[in-house]
PDB file of C-alpha atoms in Angstrom:
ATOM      1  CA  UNK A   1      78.757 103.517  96.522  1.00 94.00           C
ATOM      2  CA  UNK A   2      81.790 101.340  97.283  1.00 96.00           C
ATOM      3  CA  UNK A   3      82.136  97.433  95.752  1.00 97.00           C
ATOM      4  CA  UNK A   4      84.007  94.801  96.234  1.00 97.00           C
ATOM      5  CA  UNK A   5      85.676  93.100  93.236  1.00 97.00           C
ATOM      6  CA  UNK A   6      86.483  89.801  94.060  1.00 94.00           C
ATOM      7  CA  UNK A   7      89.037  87.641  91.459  1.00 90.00           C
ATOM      8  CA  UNK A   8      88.015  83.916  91.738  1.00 83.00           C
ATOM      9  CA  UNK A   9      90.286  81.386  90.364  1.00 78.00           C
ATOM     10  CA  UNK A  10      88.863  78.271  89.146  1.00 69.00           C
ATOM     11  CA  UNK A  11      90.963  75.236  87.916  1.00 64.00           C
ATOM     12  CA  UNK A  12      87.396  73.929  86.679  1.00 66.00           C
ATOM     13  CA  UNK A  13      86.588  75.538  83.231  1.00 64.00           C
ATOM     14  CA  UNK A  14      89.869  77.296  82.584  1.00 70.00           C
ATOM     15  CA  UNK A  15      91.974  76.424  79.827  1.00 72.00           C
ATOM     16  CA  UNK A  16      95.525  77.728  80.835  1.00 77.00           C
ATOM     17  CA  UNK A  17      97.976  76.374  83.369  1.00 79.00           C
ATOM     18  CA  UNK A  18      98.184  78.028  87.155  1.00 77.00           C
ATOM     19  CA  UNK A  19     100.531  81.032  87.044  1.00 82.00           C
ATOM     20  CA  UNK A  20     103.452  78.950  88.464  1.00 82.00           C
ATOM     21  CA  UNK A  21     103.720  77.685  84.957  1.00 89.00           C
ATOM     22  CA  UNK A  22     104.207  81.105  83.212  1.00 92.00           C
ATOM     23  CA  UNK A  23     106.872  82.353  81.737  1.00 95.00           C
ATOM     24  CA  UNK A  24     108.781  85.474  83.607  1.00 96.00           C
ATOM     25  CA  UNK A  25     107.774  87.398  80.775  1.00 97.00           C
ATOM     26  CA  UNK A  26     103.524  86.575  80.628  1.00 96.00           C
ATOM     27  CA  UNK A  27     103.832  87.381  85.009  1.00 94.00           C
ATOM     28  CA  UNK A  28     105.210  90.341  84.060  1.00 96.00           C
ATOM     29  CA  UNK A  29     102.558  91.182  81.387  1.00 97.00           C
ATOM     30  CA  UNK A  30      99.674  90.152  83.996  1.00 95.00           C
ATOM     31  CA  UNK A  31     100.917  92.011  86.894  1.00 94.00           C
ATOM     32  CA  UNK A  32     101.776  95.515  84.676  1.00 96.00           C
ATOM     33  CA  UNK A  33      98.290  94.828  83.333  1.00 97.00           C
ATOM     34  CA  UNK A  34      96.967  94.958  87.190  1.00 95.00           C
ATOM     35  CA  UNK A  35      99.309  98.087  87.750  1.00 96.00           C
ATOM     36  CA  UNK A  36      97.617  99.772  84.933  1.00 97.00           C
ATOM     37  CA  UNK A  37      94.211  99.189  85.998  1.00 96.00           C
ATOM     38  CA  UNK A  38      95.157 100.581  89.913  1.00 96.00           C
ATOM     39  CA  UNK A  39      96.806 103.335  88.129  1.00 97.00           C
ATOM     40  CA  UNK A  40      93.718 104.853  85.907  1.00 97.00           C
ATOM     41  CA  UNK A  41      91.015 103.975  88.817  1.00 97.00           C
ATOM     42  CA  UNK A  42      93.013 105.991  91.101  1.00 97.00           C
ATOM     43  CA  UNK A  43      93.084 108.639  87.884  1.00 98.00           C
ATOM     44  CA  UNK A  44      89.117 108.472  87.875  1.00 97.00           C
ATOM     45  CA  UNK A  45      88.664 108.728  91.365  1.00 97.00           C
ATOM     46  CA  UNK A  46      87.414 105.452  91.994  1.00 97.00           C
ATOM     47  CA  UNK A  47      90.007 103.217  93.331  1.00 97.00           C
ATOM     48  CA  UNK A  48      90.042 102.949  97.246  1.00 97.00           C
ATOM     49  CA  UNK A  49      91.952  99.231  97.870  1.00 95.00           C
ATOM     50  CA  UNK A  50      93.330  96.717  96.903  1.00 94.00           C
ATOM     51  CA  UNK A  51      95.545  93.447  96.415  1.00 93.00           C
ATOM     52  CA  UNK A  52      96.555  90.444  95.517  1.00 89.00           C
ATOM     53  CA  UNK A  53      96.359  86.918  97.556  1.00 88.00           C
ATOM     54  CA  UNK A  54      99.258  84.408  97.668  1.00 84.00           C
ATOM     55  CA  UNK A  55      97.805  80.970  96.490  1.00 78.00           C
ATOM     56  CA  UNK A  56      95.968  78.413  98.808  1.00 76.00           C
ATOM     57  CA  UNK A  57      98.753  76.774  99.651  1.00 77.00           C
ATOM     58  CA  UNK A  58      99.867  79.652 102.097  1.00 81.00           C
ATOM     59  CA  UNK A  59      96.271  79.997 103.581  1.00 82.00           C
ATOM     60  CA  UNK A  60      94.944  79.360 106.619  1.00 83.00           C
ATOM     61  CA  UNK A  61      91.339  78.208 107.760  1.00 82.00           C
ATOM     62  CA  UNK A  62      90.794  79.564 111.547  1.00 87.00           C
ATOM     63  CA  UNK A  63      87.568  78.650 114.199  1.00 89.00           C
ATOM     64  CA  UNK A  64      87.111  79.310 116.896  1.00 95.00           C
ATOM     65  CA  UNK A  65      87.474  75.967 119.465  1.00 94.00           C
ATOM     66  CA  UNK A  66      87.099  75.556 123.191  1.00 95.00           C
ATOM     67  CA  UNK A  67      87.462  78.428 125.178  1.00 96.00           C
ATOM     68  CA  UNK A  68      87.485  80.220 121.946  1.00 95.00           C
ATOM     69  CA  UNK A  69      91.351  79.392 121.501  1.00 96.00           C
ATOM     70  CA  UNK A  70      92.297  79.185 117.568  1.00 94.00           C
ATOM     71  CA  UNK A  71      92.132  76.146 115.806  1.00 91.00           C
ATOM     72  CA  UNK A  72      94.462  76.232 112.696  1.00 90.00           C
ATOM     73  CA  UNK A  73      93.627  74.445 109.560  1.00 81.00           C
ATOM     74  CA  UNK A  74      96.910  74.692 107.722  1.00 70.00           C
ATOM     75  CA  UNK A  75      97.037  74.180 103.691  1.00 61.00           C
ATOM     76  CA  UNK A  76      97.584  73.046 101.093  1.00 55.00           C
ATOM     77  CA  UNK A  77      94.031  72.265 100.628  1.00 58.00           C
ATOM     78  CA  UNK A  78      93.982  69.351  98.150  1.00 57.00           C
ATOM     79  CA  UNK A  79      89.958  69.734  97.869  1.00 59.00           C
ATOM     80  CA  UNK A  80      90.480  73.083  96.703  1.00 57.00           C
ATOM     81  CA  UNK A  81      89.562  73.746  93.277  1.00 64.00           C
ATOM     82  CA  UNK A  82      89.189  77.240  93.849  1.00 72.00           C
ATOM     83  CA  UNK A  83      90.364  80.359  95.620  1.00 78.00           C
ATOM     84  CA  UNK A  84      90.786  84.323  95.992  1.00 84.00           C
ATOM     85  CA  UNK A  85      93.303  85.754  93.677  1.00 87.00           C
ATOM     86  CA  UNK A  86      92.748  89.164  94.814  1.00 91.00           C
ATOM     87  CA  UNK A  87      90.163  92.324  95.216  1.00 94.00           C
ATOM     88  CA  UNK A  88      89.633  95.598  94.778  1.00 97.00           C
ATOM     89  CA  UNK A  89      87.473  97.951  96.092  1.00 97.00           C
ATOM     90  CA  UNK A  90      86.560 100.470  94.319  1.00 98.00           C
ATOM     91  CA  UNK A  91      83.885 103.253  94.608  1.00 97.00           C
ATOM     92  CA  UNK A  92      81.183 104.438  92.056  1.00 96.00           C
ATOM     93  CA  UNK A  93      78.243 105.967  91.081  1.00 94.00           C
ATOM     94  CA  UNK A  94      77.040 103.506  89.412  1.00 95.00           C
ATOM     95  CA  UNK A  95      76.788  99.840  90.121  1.00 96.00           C
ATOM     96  CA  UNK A  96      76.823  99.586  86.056  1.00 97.00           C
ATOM     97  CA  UNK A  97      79.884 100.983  86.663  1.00 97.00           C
ATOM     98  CA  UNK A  98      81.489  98.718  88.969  1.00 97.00           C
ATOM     99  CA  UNK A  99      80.553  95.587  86.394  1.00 97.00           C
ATOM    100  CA  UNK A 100      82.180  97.523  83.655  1.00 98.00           C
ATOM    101  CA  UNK A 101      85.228  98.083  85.856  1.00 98.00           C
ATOM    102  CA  UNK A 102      85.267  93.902  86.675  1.00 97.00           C
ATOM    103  CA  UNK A 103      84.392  92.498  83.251  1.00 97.00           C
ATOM    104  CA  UNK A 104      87.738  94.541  82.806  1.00 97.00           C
ATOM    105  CA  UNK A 105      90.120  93.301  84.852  1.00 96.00           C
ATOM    106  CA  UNK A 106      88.492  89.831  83.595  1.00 94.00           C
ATOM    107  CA  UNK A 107      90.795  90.694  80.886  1.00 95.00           C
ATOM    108  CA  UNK A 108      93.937  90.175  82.564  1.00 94.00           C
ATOM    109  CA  UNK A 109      96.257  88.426  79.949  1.00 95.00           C
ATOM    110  CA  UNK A 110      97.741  85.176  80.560  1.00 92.00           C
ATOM    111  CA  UNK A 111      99.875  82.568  79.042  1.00 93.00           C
ATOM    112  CA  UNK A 112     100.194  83.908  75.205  1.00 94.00           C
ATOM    113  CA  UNK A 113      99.042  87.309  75.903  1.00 94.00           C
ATOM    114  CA  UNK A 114      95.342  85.937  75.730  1.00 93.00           C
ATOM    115  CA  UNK A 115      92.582  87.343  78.214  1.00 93.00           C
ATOM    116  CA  UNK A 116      92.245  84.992  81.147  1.00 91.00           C
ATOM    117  CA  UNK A 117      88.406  85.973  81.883  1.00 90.00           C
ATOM    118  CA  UNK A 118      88.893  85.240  85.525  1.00 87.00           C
ATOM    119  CA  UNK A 119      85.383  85.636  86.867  1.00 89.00           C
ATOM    120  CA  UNK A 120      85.328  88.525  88.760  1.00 93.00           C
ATOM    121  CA  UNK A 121      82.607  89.085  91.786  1.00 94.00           C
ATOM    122  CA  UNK A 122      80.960  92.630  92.278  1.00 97.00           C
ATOM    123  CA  UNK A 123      79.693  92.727  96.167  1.00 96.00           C
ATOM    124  CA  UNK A 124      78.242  96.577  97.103  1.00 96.00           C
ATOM    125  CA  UNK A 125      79.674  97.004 100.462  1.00 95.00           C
ATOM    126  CA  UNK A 126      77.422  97.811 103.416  1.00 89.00           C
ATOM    127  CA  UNK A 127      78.370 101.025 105.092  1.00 80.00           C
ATOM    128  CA  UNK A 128      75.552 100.585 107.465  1.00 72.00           C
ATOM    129  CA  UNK A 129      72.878  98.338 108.469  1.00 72.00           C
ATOM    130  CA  UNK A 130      69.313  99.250 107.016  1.00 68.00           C
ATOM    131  CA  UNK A 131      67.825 102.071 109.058  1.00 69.00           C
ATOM    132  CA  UNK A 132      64.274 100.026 109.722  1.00 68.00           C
ATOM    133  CA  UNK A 133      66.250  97.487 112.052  1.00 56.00           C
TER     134      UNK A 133
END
């Protein structure tokens, strides 16, 4: 079964600074910590996709309007107090497995090393619709 990981950032109930604030050293630690996890699910068999997101600031919001032309919503979004960091999906036998596999990268080091516990959303994705519709 595949799953979606999704990595939320929250500035409510975090206690370290956005990553624009890190040093060059503690970006490099997170992102060779992300590396490493890609790296051994691809090992197990399990990784399929995956990436980071640039920040809210770089976002867009699109709807449809008249004539169903695009109407752009362009950031930064000062209401925002959170966003997608990223996502993985990954594919398992277990969905046991896929929680094990988030509440890991939750441990994504930070500022001073220390684990960030991002929360980290497990979706199973839908390969089809149910057969009794």
């Amino acid at each position: 079964m595949k799953y979606m990981l999704l990595m939320q950032f929250s500035a409510a109930g975090t206690d370290f600074p956005s990553i624009d604030t890190w040093t060059p050293a503690e970006i490099q630690a997170h992102i060779g910590f992300m590396g490493e996890v890609n790296a051994k699910l691809t090992a197990d068999g399990e990784w399929v996709q995956g990436e980071g997101l640039a920040g809210p600031q770089q976002a867009r919001i699109v709807r449809a309007g008249e004539g169903g032309a695009p109407v752009v919503t362009e950031g930064p979004f000062a209401e925002t107090k959170e966003f997608l960091a990223g996502w993985w999906i990954v594919d398992c036998e277990t969905p046991e497995r896929a929680v094990e596999i988030a509440a890991h990268i939750s441990t994504a080091p930070g500022p001073g090393g220390r684990p960030l516990n991002m929360p980290i959303e497990v979706h199973p994705v839908m390969s089809a619709p149910p057969q009794e519709m």
